[in-house]
Tab-separated table of C-alpha atoms in Angstrom:
chain	number	residue	atom	x	y	z
A	1	MET	CA	34.222	-148.863	-95.976
A	2	THR	CA	31.848	-145.878	-96.046
A	3	ALA	CA	31.283	-144.692	-99.587
A	4	ARG	CA	29.842	-141.381	-100.704
A	5	LEU	CA	28.333	-141.321	-104.165
A	6	HIS	CA	27.069	-137.729	-103.988
A	7	PRO	CA	28.160	-134.457	-102.369
A	8	GLN	CA	27.735	-134.362	-98.625
A	9	GLY	CA	24.124	-133.919	-97.603
A	10	THR	CA	22.669	-135.565	-100.725
A	11	GLY	CA	24.208	-139.036	-100.706
A	12	PRO	CA	23.969	-142.179	-98.603
A	13	SER	CA	24.209	-141.832	-94.852
A	14	THR	CA	25.871	-144.443	-92.668
A	15	ARG	CA	23.815	-147.149	-90.997
A	16	PRO	CA	24.450	-148.131	-87.345
A	17	HIS	CA	26.332	-151.277	-88.323
A	18	GLY	CA	28.580	-149.354	-90.714
A	19	ASP	CA	26.893	-149.934	-94.080
A	20	PRO	CA	25.745	-146.923	-96.070
A	21	VAL	CA	22.056	-146.321	-96.697
A	22	VAL	CA	21.442	-146.449	-100.435
A	23	ARG	CA	18.655	-144.702	-102.296
A	24	THR	CA	18.793	-146.372	-105.702
A	25	LEU	CA	19.589	-149.813	-107.001
A	26	ALA	CA	22.319	-148.284	-109.145
A	27	ASP	CA	23.966	-146.830	-106.021
A	28	LEU	CA	23.887	-150.251	-104.371
A	29	VAL	CA	25.516	-151.909	-107.384
A	30	HIS	CA	28.160	-149.169	-107.419
A	31	LEU	CA	28.950	-149.835	-103.760
A	32	VAL	CA	29.179	-153.577	-104.350
A	33	ARG	CA	31.601	-153.013	-107.225
A	34	ALA	CA	33.635	-150.630	-105.049
A	35	GLY	CA	34.065	-153.277	-102.343
A	36	ALA	CA	31.896	-151.541	-99.724
A	37	TYR	CA	30.559	-154.917	-98.554
A	38	GLY	CA	33.850	-156.805	-98.523
A	39	PRO	CA	34.438	-159.504	-101.140
A	40	ASP	CA	35.558	-158.393	-104.582
A	41	PRO	CA	32.658	-159.250	-106.948
A	42	ALA	CA	35.168	-159.703	-109.765
A	43	ARG	CA	36.707	-162.586	-107.787
A	44	THR	CA	33.525	-164.285	-106.599
A	45	ARG	CA	32.022	-166.853	-108.956
A	46	ILE	CA	28.599	-168.430	-109.152
A	47	ALA	CA	28.927	-172.185	-108.721
A	48	LEU	CA	25.342	-173.255	-109.389
A	49	ALA	CA	22.303	-171.874	-111.182
A	50	PHE	CA	18.851	-173.415	-111.019
A	51	THR	CA	15.159	-172.668	-111.398
A	52	THR	CA	12.243	-173.616	-109.180
A	53	SER	CA	8.746	-173.853	-110.685
A	54	GLN	CA	5.555	-174.175	-108.686
A	55	ALA	CA	1.833	-174.419	-109.338
A	56	VAL	CA	-0.523	-174.211	-106.380
A	57	ARG	CA	-4.180	-174.014	-105.489
A	58	HIS	CA	-4.713	-174.064	-101.752
A	59	GLU	CA	-7.564	-176.163	-100.423
A	60	GLY	CA	-10.623	-173.976	-100.008
A	61	ARG	CA	-9.351	-171.300	-102.392
A	62	ALA	CA	-11.105	-170.646	-105.696
A	63	ARG	CA	-7.988	-169.700	-107.640
A	64	GLY	CA	-4.436	-170.941	-108.057
A	65	TYR	CA	-1.244	-169.456	-109.375
A	66	ARG	CA	2.217	-170.319	-110.678
A	67	ASN	CA	5.682	-169.209	-109.615
A	68	GLU	CA	9.057	-169.546	-111.287
A	69	VAL	CA	12.267	-168.419	-109.598
A	70	LEU	CA	15.864	-168.146	-110.833
A	71	SER	CA	18.402	-168.889	-108.092
A	72	LEU	CA	22.195	-168.580	-108.038
A	73	ARG	CA	24.533	-170.206	-105.519
A	74	LEU	CA	27.574	-168.369	-104.165
A	75	ASP	CA	29.390	-170.479	-101.567
A	76	ALA	CA	26.747	-171.154	-98.881
A	77	ALA	CA	24.435	-168.342	-100.027
A	78	VAL	CA	21.615	-168.499	-102.563
A	79	GLY	CA	20.248	-165.416	-104.304
A	80	SER	CA	16.918	-165.441	-106.105
A	81	CYS	CA	14.716	-163.472	-108.458
A	82	ALA	CA	11.221	-164.467	-109.559
A	83	VAL	CA	10.493	-164.467	-113.276
A	84	GLU	CA	7.277	-164.762	-115.222
A	85	PRO	CA	6.804	-168.493	-115.878
A	86	GLY	CA	8.302	-169.516	-119.203
A	87	THR	CA	10.197	-166.270	-119.836
A	88	LEU	CA	13.710	-167.277	-118.742
A	89	PRO	CA	15.890	-166.985	-121.869
A	90	PRO	CA	17.379	-170.207	-123.233
A	91	GLY	CA	20.941	-170.648	-122.037
A	92	ALA	CA	20.581	-168.277	-119.076
A	93	LEU	CA	21.574	-170.939	-116.553
A	94	ASP	CA	24.676	-171.873	-118.540
A	95	GLU	CA	25.647	-168.202	-118.800
A	96	CYS	CA	25.498	-167.838	-115.011
A	97	VAL	CA	27.474	-170.905	-113.996
A	98	GLY	CA	31.146	-170.078	-113.462
A	99	ALA	CA	30.620	-166.383	-114.152
A	100	THR	CA	31.770	-163.754	-111.686
A	101	VAL	CA	29.238	-161.640	-109.824
A	102	ALA	CA	30.778	-158.572	-111.486
A	103	ASP	CA	30.061	-160.035	-114.914
A	104	LEU	CA	26.489	-160.954	-114.012
A	105	LEU	CA	25.772	-157.473	-112.670
A	106	ASP	CA	26.106	-156.411	-116.331
A	107	HIS	CA	23.924	-159.217	-117.712
A	108	PRO	CA	21.276	-157.978	-120.190
A	109	TYR	CA	18.466	-159.838	-118.374
A	110	ALA	CA	17.344	-157.986	-115.244
A	111	PRO	CA	16.410	-161.083	-113.158
A	112	VAL	CA	19.951	-162.436	-113.613
A	113	ARG	CA	21.369	-159.130	-112.352
A	114	ILE	CA	19.048	-159.165	-109.322
A	115	ALA	CA	19.726	-162.828	-108.486
A	116	ALA	CA	23.488	-162.221	-108.715
A	117	LEU	CA	23.271	-159.126	-106.503
A	118	ASP	CA	21.109	-161.042	-104.030
A	119	ALA	CA	23.548	-163.971	-103.923
A	120	TYR	CA	26.480	-161.631	-103.360
A	121	LEU	CA	24.772	-159.733	-100.532
A	122	ALA	CA	23.461	-162.933	-98.938
A	123	HIS	CA	27.088	-164.069	-98.891
A	124	ALA	CA	28.519	-160.749	-97.664
A	125	ARG	CA	25.645	-159.758	-95.343
A	126	PRO	CA	23.897	-162.954	-94.208
A	127	HIS	CA	20.619	-162.647	-92.326
A	128	SER	CA	21.818	-162.370	-88.736
A	129	ALA	CA	21.469	-160.158	-85.685
A	130	ALA	CA	24.783	-158.525	-86.573
A	131	HIS	CA	23.168	-157.197	-89.745
A	132	GLY	CA	19.831	-156.230	-88.229
A	133	ALA	CA	17.781	-159.394	-88.829
A	134	ARG	CA	15.506	-161.024	-86.281
A	135	PRO	CA	14.480	-164.641	-86.929
A	136	HIS	CA	10.766	-165.382	-87.001
A	137	PRO	CA	9.747	-169.065	-86.989
A	138	LEU	CA	7.219	-170.496	-89.418
A	139	PRO	CA	5.351	-173.601	-88.272
A	140	ALA	CA	5.171	-176.906	-90.068
A	141	GLY	CA	1.884	-177.624	-91.805
A	142	ASP	CA	0.031	-177.787	-95.084
A	143	SER	CA	0.517	-175.150	-97.760
A	144	LEU	CA	-2.354	-172.911	-96.658
A	145	THR	CA	-1.378	-173.072	-92.975
A	146	ARG	CA	2.146	-171.991	-93.811
A	147	SER	CA	0.947	-169.308	-96.239
A	148	ARG	CA	-1.251	-167.797	-93.542
A	149	ALA	CA	1.552	-167.942	-90.976
A	150	ARG	CA	3.857	-166.104	-93.351
A	151	ALA	CA	1.124	-163.548	-94.036
A	152	ARG	CA	0.812	-162.790	-90.321
A	153	ALA	CA	4.573	-162.363	-90.029
A	154	VAL	CA	4.633	-159.995	-93.014
A	155	VAL	CA	1.528	-157.903	-92.402
A	156	ASP	CA	2.288	-157.430	-88.722
A	157	LEU	CA	5.403	-155.480	-89.744
A	158	LEU	CA	3.060	-152.840	-91.138
A	159	PRO	CA	1.933	-150.017	-88.848
A	160	ASP	CA	-1.657	-148.886	-89.251
A	161	PRO	CA	-1.898	-146.248	-91.984
A	162	ALA	CA	-3.653	-142.942	-91.394
A	163	PRO	CA	-7.400	-143.411	-90.828
A	164	GLY	CA	-9.296	-143.803	-94.071
A	165	ARG	CA	-6.152	-144.439	-96.119
A	166	PRO	CA	-5.830	-147.942	-97.599
A	167	VAL	CA	-2.714	-150.061	-97.930
A	168	LEU	CA	-1.408	-150.372	-101.479
A	169	VAL	CA	-0.529	-154.054	-101.971
A	170	VAL	CA	1.893	-154.525	-104.879
A	171	GLY	CA	2.074	-158.205	-105.759
A	172	VAL	CA	-1.228	-159.795	-104.811
A	173	VAL	CA	-1.068	-162.738	-102.407
A	174	ASN	CA	-4.502	-163.688	-101.099
A	175	SER	CA	-3.188	-164.718	-97.674
A	176	LEU	CA	-1.752	-161.216	-97.236
A	177	LEU	CA	-5.079	-159.660	-98.191
A	178	GLU	CA	-6.833	-162.011	-95.785
A	179	ARG	CA	-4.561	-160.842	-92.955
A	180	LEU	CA	-5.150	-157.179	-93.823
A	181	ARG	CA	-8.900	-157.834	-93.721
A	182	ALA	CA	-8.497	-159.499	-90.308
A	183	ARG	CA	-6.751	-156.350	-89.052
A	184	GLY	CA	-9.570	-154.211	-90.419
A	185	LEU	CA	-7.306	-152.476	-92.936
A	186	GLY	CA	-8.548	-151.434	-96.339
A	187	TYR	CA	-6.324	-152.133	-99.322
A	188	LEU	CA	-5.766	-151.465	-102.992
A	189	PRO	CA	-4.649	-154.704	-104.686
A	190	CYS	CA	-2.202	-154.248	-107.554
A	191	ASP	CA	-0.413	-156.793	-109.726
A	192	LEU	CA	0.893	-156.681	-113.277
A	193	LYS	CA	-1.156	-159.799	-114.031
A	194	GLY	CA	-4.434	-158.038	-113.182
A	195	GLY	CA	-7.457	-160.262	-112.562
A	196	THR	CA	-9.465	-160.416	-109.354
A	197	THR	CA	-8.780	-161.293	-105.735
A	198	GLU	CA	-10.257	-164.250	-103.867
A	199	TRP	CA	-13.088	-161.898	-102.825
A	200	GLY	CA	-13.883	-160.747	-106.363
A	201	GLU	CA	-12.112	-157.380	-106.100
A	202	ALA	CA	-10.568	-156.026	-109.276
A	203	VAL	CA	-6.764	-156.068	-109.230
A	204	HIS	CA	-5.178	-152.868	-110.540
A	205	THR	CA	-2.172	-153.111	-112.845
A	206	ASP	CA	-0.528	-149.680	-112.345
A	207	ALA	CA	0.774	-149.032	-108.836
A	208	THR	CA	2.059	-145.557	-109.704
A	209	GLY	CA	-1.426	-144.203	-110.219
A	210	LEU	CA	-2.501	-145.433	-106.783
A	211	LEU	CA	0.338	-144.056	-104.660
A	212	ASP	CA	-1.364	-140.778	-103.792
A	213	ARG	CA	-4.472	-142.662	-102.615
A	214	CYS	CA	-2.717	-144.967	-100.149
A	215	GLY	CA	-1.471	-144.520	-96.604
A	216	ALA	CA	1.102	-147.309	-96.682
A	217	VAL	CA	2.653	-149.727	-99.174
A	218	LEU	CA	3.133	-153.474	-98.848
A	219	ALA	CA	5.166	-154.707	-101.808
A	220	SER	CA	6.757	-157.852	-103.152
A	221	GLY	CA	10.470	-158.148	-103.839
A	222	MET	CA	9.438	-159.004	-107.402
A	223	THR	CA	9.317	-155.240	-107.941
A	224	LEU	CA	13.120	-155.363	-108.077
A	225	GLY	CA	13.043	-157.701	-111.053
A	226	ASN	CA	10.374	-155.847	-113.028
A	227	GLY	CA	11.803	-152.362	-112.447
A	228	THR	CA	8.970	-150.887	-110.368
A	229	PHE	CA	10.705	-150.787	-106.967
A	230	GLN	CA	12.372	-147.392	-107.341
A	231	GLY	CA	9.096	-145.542	-107.793
A	232	LEU	CA	7.726	-147.076	-104.579
A	233	LEU	CA	10.931	-146.266	-102.695
A	234	ASP	CA	11.011	-142.656	-103.902
A	235	HIS	CA	7.374	-142.124	-102.936
A	236	ALA	CA	7.873	-143.562	-99.460
A	237	ALA	CA	11.026	-141.505	-98.896
A	238	ARG	CA	9.306	-138.322	-100.053
A	239	THR	CA	6.054	-138.765	-98.121
A	240	GLY	CA	7.168	-140.735	-95.066
A	241	LYS	CA	4.562	-143.419	-95.728
A	242	PRO	CA	5.435	-146.892	-94.403
A	243	LEU	CA	6.905	-149.199	-97.064
A	244	VAL	CA	7.098	-152.853	-96.026
A	245	MET	CA	8.700	-155.353	-98.400
A	246	PHE	CA	8.072	-159.106	-98.443
A	247	ALA	CA	10.982	-160.649	-100.246
A	248	GLN	CA	11.803	-163.988	-101.727
A	249	THR	CA	13.236	-162.064	-104.661
A	250	GLY	CA	16.062	-159.905	-103.349
A	251	SER	CA	15.793	-160.968	-99.712
A	252	ALA	CA	19.360	-159.786	-99.045
A	253	VAL	CA	19.068	-156.738	-101.315
A	254	LEU	CA	16.052	-154.997	-99.799
A	255	PRO	CA	17.397	-154.645	-96.218
A	256	ARG	CA	20.050	-152.362	-97.662
A	257	PHE	CA	17.273	-149.785	-98.302
A	258	LEU	CA	16.163	-149.554	-94.674
A	259	GLY	CA	16.295	-145.931	-93.637
A	260	ALA	CA	16.012	-144.702	-97.219
A	261	GLY	CA	12.258	-145.264	-97.591
A	262	VAL	CA	11.902	-148.941	-96.671
A	263	THR	CA	10.366	-149.289	-93.206
A	264	ALA	CA	10.625	-153.065	-92.740
A	265	VAL	CA	11.518	-156.224	-94.651
A	266	SER	CA	10.368	-159.807	-94.335
A	267	ALA	CA	13.294	-161.636	-95.929
A	268	GLU	CA	12.790	-165.199	-97.075
A	269	PRO	CA	15.830	-166.675	-98.787
A	270	TYR	CA	15.738	-170.004	-100.557
A	271	PRO	CA	14.296	-172.552	-99.690
A	272	PHE	CA	10.910	-170.818	-99.663
A	273	PHE	CA	8.000	-171.684	-97.395
A	274	TRP	CA	6.045	-173.346	-100.204
A	275	LEU	CA	8.690	-175.972	-100.969
A	276	ASP	CA	7.925	-178.324	-98.081
A	277	GLY	CA	5.763	-178.738	-95.008
A	278	GLY	CA	8.455	-178.561	-92.365
A	279	PRO	CA	9.231	-175.683	-90.005
A	280	GLY	CA	11.075	-172.690	-91.394
A	281	THR	CA	12.341	-169.215	-90.617
A	282	LEU	CA	11.730	-165.732	-91.917
A	283	HIS	CA	14.217	-162.962	-91.204
A	284	ARG	CA	12.502	-159.712	-90.280
A	285	TYR	CA	14.048	-156.252	-90.281
A	286	GLY	CA	12.661	-153.028	-88.839
A	287	ASP	CA	11.376	-151.595	-85.592
A	288	ARG	CA	8.365	-153.934	-85.477
A	289	ALA	CA	10.337	-157.109	-86.281
């Protein structure tokens, strides 16, 4: 199905594999509800809801961090959305189990809506060559080895920005900054948590104010859950700047925005690279994948 949400010339165009390009999250939800991706979300139910919590401090690194992720299971697919540790509302898991995707797309808590959308799209559009994905292996190893391998896979999707223009990094991961430094690329680190990087650089907290200073954007899928993604997408679409997304949150959602501002996606569905030391796979989308 090819859906038009706006008059011709202003709405989504059709992608090579038949899916429409979408320009807002609301448009994507509308298309899902309309059956543009196949299964009726009012007849697909979440069987399992769970959270994954992690605390890490890599050997040789001065600082650690924590992650918490809400995940929903739909048949063989798992959709995920990161949350700030300790902020998941009581009863959220019980509210998700047995609910339809259509119901959860109206849930008052944004991470539930994103996880449900991600689960649905991972089910309807699994990461495969037919849907534009190219597998990229991650090696087995300790946590820092695997973090650095993922960073190479993500950062190498990013074309060099215009000379003298730094990369805006939204969602600070020190291994990503390390890889940017290895490529000789300047960057502006930004994260809602603030703080400093491993190299003592101040971390900005407002990405919007930095957009005009950057030549490219490298952003976490967590921007879907906290509501900051649309501003990045609109800026990239308006200016033509590269926008590369690294996604554990919304790994099946963000590829839908290719061609509408998103240049490339490193999609990492559950289980994430930090959960064990065995080999794994990223799914990369875009011309440089």
